[in-house]
Coordinates of C-alpha atoms in Angstrom, one line a residue:
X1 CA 66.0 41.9 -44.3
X2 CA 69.1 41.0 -45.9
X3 CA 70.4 43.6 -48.6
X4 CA 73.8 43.6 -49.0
X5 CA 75.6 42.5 -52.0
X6 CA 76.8 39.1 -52.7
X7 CA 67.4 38.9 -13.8
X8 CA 69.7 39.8 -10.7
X9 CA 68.7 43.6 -9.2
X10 CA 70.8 43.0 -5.6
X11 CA 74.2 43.7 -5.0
X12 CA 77.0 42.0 -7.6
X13 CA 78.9 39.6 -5.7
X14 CA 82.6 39.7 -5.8
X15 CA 82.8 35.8 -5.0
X16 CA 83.9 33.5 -8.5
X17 CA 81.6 31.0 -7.2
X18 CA 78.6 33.2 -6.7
X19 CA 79.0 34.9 -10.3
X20 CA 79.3 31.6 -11.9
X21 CA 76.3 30.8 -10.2
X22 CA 74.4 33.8 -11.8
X23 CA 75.4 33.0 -15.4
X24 CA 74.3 29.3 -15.0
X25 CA 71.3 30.4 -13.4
X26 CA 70.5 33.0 -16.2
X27 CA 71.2 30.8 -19.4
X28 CA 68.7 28.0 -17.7
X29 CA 66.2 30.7 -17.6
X30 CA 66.6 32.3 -21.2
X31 CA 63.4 29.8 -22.6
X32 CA 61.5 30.8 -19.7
X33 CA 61.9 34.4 -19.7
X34 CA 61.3 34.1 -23.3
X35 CA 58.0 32.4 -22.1
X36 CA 57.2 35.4 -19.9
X37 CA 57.8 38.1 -22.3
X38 CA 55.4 36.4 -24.7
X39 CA 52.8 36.3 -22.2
X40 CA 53.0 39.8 -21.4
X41 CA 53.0 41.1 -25.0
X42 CA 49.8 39.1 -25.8
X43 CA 46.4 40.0 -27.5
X44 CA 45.2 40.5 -24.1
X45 CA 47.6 43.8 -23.8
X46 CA 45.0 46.5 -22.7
X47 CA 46.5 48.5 -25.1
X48 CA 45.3 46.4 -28.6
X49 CA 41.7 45.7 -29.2
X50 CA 39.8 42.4 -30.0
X51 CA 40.6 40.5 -33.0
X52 CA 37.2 41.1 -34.2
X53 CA 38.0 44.5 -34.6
X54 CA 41.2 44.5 -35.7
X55 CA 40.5 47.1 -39.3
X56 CA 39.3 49.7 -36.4
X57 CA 42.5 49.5 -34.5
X58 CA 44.9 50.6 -37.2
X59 CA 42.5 54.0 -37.3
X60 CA 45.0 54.7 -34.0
X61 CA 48.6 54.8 -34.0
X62 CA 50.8 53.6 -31.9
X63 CA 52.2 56.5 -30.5
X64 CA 48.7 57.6 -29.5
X65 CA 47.8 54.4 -27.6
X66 CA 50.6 54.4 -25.6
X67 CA 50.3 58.6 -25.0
X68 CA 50.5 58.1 -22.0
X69 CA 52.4 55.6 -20.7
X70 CA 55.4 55.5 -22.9
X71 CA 56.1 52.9 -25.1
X72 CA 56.5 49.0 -24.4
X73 CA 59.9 47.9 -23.7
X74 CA 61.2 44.9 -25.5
X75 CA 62.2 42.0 -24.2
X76 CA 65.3 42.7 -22.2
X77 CA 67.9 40.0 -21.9
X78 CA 71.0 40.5 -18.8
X79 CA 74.1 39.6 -20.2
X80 CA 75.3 36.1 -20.2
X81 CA 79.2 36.2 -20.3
X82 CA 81.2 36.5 -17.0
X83 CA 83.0 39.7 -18.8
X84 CA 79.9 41.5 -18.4
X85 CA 77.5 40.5 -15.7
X86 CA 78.8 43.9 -13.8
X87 CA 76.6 46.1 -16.1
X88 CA 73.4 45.0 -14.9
X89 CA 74.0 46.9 -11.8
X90 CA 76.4 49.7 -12.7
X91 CA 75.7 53.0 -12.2
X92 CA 78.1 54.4 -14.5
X93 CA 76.4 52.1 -17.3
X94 CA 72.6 53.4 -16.2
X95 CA 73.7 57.1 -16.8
X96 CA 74.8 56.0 -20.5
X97 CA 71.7 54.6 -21.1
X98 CA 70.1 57.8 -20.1
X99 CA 71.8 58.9 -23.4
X100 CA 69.8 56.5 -25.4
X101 CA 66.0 57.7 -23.9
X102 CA 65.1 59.2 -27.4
X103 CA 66.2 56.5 -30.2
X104 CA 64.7 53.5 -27.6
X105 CA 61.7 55.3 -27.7
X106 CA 61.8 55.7 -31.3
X107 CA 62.9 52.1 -31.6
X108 CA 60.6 50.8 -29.6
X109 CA 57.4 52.6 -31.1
X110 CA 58.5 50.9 -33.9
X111 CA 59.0 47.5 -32.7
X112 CA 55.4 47.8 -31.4
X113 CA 54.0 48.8 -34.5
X114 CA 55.9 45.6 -36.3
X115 CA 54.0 43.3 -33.6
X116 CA 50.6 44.9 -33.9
X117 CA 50.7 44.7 -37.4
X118 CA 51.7 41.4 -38.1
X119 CA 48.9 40.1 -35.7
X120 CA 46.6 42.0 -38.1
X121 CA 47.8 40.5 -41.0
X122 CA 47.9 37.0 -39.7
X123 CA 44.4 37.3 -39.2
X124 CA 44.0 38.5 -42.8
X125 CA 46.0 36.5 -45.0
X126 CA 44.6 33.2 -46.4
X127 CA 45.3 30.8 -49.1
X128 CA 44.2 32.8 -52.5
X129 CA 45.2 36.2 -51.8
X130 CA 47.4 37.3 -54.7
X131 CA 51.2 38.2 -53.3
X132 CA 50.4 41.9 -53.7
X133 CA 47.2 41.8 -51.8
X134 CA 49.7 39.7 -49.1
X135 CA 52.0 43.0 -49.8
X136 CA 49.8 45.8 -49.1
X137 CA 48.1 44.5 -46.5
X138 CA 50.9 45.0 -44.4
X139 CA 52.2 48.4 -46.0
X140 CA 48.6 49.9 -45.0
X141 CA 49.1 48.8 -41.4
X142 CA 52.4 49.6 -41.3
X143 CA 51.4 53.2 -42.8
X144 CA 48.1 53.4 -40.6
X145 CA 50.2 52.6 -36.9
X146 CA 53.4 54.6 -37.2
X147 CA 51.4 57.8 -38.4
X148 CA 53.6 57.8 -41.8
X149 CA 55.2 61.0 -42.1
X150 CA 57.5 61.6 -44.7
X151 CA 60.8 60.5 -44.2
X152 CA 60.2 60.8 -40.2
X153 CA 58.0 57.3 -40.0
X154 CA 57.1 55.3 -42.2
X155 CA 57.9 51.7 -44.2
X156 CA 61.8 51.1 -43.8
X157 CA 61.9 48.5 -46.7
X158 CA 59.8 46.5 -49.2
X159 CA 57.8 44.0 -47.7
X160 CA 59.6 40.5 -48.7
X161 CA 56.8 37.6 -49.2
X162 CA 59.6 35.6 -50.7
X163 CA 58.0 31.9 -51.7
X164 CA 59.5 28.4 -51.2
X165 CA 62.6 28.2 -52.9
X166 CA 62.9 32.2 -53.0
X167 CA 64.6 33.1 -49.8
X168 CA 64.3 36.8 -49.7
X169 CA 64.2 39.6 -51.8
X170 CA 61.2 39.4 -53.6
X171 CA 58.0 41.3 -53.3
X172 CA 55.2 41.8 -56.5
X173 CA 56.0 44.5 -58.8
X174 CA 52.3 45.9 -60.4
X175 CA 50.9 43.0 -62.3
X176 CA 52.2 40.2 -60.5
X177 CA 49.9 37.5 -60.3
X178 CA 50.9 35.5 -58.0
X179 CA 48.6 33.5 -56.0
X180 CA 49.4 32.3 -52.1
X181 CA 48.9 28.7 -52.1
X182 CA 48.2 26.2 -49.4
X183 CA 51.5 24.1 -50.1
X184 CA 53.5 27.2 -49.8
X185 CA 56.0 28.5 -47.7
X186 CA 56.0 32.4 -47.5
X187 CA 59.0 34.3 -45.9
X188 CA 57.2 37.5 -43.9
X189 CA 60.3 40.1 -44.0
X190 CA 58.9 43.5 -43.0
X191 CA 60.3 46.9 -41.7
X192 CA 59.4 50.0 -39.8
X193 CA 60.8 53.0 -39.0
X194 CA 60.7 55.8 -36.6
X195 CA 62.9 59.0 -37.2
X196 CA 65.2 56.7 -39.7
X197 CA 66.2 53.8 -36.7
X198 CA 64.4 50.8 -38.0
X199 CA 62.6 47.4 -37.1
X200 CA 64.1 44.7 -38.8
X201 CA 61.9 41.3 -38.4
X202 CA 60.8 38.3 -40.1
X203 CA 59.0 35.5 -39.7
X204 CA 57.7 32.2 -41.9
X205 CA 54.2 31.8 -42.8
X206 CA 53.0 28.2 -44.3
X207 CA 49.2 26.8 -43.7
X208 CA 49.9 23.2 -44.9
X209 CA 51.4 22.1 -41.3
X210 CA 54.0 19.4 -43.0
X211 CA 56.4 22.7 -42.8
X212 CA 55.9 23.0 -39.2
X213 CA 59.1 21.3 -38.3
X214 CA 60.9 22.8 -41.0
X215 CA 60.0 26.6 -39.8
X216 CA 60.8 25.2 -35.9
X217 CA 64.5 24.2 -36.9
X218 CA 64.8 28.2 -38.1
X219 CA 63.2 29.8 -35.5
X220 CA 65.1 28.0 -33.0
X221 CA 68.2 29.1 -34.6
X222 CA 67.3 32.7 -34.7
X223 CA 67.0 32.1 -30.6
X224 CA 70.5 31.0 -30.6
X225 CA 71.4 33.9 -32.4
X226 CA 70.1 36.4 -30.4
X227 CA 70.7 34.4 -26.9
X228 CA 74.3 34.4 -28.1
X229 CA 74.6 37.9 -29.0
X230 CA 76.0 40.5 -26.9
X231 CA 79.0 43.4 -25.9
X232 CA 82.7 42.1 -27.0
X233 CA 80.5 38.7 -28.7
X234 CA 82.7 37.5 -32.1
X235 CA 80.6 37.5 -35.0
X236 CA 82.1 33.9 -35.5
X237 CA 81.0 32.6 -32.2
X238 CA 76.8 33.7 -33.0
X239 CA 77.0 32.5 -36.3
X240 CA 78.5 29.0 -35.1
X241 CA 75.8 28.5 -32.3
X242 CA 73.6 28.9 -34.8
X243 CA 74.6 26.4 -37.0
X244 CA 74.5 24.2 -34.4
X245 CA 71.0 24.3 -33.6
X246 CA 69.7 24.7 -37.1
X247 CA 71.7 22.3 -38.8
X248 CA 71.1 19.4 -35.7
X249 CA 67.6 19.4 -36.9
X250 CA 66.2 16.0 -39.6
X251 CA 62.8 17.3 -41.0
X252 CA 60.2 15.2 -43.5
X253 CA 58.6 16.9 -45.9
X254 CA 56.3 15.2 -49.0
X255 CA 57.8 11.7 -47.5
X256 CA 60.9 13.0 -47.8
X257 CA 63.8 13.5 -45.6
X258 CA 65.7 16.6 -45.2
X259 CA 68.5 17.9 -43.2
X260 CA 68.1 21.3 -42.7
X261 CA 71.0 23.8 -43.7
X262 CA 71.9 26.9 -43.1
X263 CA 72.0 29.3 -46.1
X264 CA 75.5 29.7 -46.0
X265 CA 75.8 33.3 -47.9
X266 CA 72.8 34.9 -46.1
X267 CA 73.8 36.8 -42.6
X268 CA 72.3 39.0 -40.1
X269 CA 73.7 42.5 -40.1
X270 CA 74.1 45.6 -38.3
X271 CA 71.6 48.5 -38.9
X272 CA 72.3 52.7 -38.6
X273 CA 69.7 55.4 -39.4
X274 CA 68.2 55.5 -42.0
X275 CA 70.7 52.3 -43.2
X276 CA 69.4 48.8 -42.9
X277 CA 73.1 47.5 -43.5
X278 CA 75.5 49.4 -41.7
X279 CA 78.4 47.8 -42.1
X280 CA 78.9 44.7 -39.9
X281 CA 77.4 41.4 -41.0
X282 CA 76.6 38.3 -38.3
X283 CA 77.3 34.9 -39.8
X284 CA 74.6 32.0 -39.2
X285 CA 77.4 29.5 -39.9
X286 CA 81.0 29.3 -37.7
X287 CA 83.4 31.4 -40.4
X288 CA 86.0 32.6 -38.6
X289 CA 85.3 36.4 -38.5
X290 CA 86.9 38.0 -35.0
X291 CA 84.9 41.7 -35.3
X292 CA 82.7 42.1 -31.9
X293 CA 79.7 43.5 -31.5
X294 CA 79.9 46.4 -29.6
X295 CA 78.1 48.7 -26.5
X296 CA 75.3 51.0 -28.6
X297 CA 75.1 48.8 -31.5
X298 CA 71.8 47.8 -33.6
X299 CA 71.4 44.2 -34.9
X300 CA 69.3 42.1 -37.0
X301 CA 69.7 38.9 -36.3
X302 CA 68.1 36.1 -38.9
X303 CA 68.4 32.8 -40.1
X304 CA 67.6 31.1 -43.3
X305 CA 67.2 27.7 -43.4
X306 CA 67.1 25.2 -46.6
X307 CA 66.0 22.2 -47.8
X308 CA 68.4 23.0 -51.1
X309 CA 71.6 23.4 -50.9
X310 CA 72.4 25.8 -48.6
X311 CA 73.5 28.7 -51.2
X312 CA 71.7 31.5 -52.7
X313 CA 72.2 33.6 -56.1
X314 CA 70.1 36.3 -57.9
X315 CA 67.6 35.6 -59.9
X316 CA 64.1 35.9 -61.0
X317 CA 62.7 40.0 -61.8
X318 CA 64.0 42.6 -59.8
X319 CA 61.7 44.2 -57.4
X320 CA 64.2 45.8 -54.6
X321 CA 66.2 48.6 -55.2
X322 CA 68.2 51.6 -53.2
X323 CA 70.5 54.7 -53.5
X324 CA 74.0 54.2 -52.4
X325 CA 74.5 55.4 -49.7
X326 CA 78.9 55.8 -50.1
X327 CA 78.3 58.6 -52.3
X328 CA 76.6 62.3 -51.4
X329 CA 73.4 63.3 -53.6
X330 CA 75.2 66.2 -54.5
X331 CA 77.9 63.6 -56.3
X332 CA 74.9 61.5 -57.5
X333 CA 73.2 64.7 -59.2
X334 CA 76.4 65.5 -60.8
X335 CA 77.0 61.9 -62.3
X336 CA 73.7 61.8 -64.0
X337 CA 73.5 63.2 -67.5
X338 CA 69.9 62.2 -68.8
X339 CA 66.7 64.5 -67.5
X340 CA 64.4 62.1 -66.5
X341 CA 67.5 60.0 -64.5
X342 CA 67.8 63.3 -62.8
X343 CA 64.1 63.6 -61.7
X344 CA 63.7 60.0 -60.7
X345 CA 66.4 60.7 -58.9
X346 CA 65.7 63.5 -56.9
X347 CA 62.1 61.9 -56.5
X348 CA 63.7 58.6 -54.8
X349 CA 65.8 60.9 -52.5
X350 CA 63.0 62.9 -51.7
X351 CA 60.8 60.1 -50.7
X352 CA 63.4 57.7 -49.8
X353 CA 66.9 58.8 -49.3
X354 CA 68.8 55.7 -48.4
X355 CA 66.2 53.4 -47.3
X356 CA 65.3 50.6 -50.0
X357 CA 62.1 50.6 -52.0
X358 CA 60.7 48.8 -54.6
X359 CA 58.7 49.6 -58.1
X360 CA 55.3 49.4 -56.1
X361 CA 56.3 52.4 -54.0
X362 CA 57.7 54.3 -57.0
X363 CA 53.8 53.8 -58.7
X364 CA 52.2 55.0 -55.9
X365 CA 53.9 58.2 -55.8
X366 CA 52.7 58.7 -58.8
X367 CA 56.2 57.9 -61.4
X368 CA 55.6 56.2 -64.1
X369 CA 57.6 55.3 -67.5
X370 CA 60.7 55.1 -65.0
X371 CA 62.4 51.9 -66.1
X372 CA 64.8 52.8 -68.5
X373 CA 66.2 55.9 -65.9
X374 CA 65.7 53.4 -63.4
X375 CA 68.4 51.1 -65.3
X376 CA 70.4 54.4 -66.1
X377 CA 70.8 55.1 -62.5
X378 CA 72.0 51.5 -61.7
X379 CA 74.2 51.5 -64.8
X380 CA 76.2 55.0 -63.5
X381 CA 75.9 52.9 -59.3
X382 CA 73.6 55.7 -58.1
X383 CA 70.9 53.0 -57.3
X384 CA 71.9 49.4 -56.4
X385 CA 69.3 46.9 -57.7
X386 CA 69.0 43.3 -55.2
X387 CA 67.0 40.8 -57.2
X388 CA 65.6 38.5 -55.6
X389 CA 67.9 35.1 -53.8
X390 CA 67.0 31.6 -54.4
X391 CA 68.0 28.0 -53.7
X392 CA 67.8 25.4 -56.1
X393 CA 63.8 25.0 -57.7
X394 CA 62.0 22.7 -55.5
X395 CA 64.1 23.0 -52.3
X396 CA 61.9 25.3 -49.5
X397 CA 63.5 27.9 -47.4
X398 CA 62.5 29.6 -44.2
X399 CA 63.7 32.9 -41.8
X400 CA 63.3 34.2 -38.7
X401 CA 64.6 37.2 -37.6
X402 CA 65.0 40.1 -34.6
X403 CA 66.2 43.5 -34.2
X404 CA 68.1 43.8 -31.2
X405 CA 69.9 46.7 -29.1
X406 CA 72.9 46.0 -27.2
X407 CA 72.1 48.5 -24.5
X408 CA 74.9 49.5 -21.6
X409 CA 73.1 47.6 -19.0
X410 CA 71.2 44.3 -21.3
X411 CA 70.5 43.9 -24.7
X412 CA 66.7 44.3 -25.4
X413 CA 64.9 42.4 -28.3
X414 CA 63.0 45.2 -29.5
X415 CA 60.7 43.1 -31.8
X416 CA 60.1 40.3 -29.5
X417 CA 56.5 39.2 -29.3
X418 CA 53.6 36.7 -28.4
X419 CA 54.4 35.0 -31.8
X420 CA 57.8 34.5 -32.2

């Protein structure tokens, strides 16, 4: 989601040769581990049921089919760079980790629950489904397989079904009509979140299979991305290696073609509790920026892809909205003058605090007649509004994205899965 405003286990080697050997060795296998993660995360996991009974399997959560056993790792990547092969073997950086034990956990019961429930709603969606069917369809898994509970698990975001030029943002508010064609291309932006430390992934759905080059160029870049991600990594250096990849690709579409572009204003970003931007951003284009990503930190990385020109800008209704988080509800309270402001207020902090949520969510808790506090609150910059971003009418857009961890001793791909 994008809401901001505008290998080796032996002993390390102290020979040059033999550690320039290990980092060839490991970026030649990156497409093949890839491979091998997605074969052991597939349906025929023990732990999910058949695809014919897919409804009965969200009736148990995660958490309880993995009682047990503890919850499925992601896909864990060694470090690439020469700087920091050392970790995959130091001790010092294993007892660090140690640190970590409860947020991976957390992390990675939700990154399970993402997979499991976009398998479930790949088998459900078809041409025809209105956009809010599409919508809730995935908010019941989501709801169903992290056990929702209040501000401790539960949906991290809106779920974005963002169509063909749209490139993110949107999702139905009640009485949308919007039908899912076959010719469409629908960006699948969903999150989940354990104890406030979220799942951040996307993913492009289209049935007409003229797009399937079109979503390949994206997805590819989104690999780069998160190949080239890692400790002491410039944010300059990801976002130009994914430019590379996405923007070498020539696609036809309708007879037409198109070189694919980056959307040049859309970035990846870092993500905190209960914050789905926390304050860095990763580029998908080569822009200069020096900050590093550092030991500890939570990414998204994702890429958007045109056939338009490569820019975004707000428009269309707004559907996504979400209390700043600079200023202390204490402050907020004390800014807002009008009653029902107040009470929509301390409703969205109660049920959502400073994760983002959308008109749908404000129904179903039972608010209604909100609007005009709504607007009062974004008018006094208690709540930001994000409408939704689109390209030029007529141009298609795509995304793919991960949540990754940059652990002491690899960085682990929490929502890796058979899929993507």
């Amino acid at each position: 989601m994008n809401i901001k405003k505008t290998g080796s286990k032996g002993k390390a080697s102290s020979a040059t040769e033999a550690t320039a050997k290990m980092k060839s060795e490991k970026e030649e296998d990156f497409d093949s581990v890839l491979n091998d993660f997605a074969a052991k995360t597939s349906l025929s996991n023990d732990a999910l049921v058949s695809r014919d009974s897919l409804d009965k399997d969200l009736q148990i959560p995660v958490h309880e089919q993995f009682s047990t056993s503890g919850m499925p790792k992601g896909w864990e990547c060694e470090y690439f760079s020469e700087g920091q092969i050392w970790r995959t073997t130091s001790e010092e950086a294993r007892e660090t980790e140690k640190l970590m034990t409860e947020e991976l956990e957390d992390l990675r019961r939700a990154g399970e629950v993402h997979r499991q429930v976009r398998r479930y709603a790949l088998n459900k969606i078809h041409p025809g489904m209105t956009m809010i069917e599409i919508a809730e369809t995935i908010e019941n898994g989501t709801r169903a397989l992290v056990a929702e509970c209040g501000l401790k698990a539960g949906i991290a975001f809106p779920t974005g079904c963002s169509l063909n030029h749209v490139a993110a943002h949107y999702t139905p508010n009640a009485g949308d009509k919007t039908v899912l064609n076959y010719d469409d291309i629908c960006k699948i932006d969903f999150g989940v979140h354990v104890n406030g430390r979220i799942i951040d992934s996307a993913f492009t759905l289209a049935f007409n299979p003229k797009f399937d080059e079109f979503k390949a160029a994206c997805r590819a870049a989104t690999d780069a991305g998160v190949k080239a991600a890692g400790i002491d990594v410039r944010m300059t250096d990801i976002g130009s290696e994914i430019q590379e990849v996405m923007e070498s690709h020539e696609v036809e579409i309708d007879s037409k073609t198109h070189r694919v572009k980056c959307i040049r204003n859309l970035n990846g970003h870092s993500i905190g509790p209960y914050k789905i931007h926390a304050g860095k951003t990763v580029p998908i284009v080569k822009n200069g920026d020096q900050t590093k990503m550092e030991e500890g930190e939570l990414y998204a990385i994702e890429t958007f892809a045109s056939t338009g020109r490569g820019l975004i800008h707000e428009d269309l209704e707004c559907s996504h909205y979400m209390a700043n988080s600079d200023i202390s509800y204490q402050q907020a309270m004390g800014s807002i003058r009008l009653p029902r402001a107040k009470q929509l207020f301390s409703t969205i902090n109660h049920n959502f605090g400073t994760l983002a949520f959308c008109r749908r969510y404000l129904d179903r808790i039972g608010e209604s007649k909100y609007l005009m506090a709504l607007k009062n609150l974004i008018d006094l910059d208690v709540v930001h509004s994000y409408p939704p971003l689109v390209d030029l009418k007529g141009s298609f857009t795509a995304q793919y994205e991960h949540t990754l961890i940059l652990r002491p001793t690899c960085k682990e791909v929490l929502s890796k899965g058979d899929d993507y």
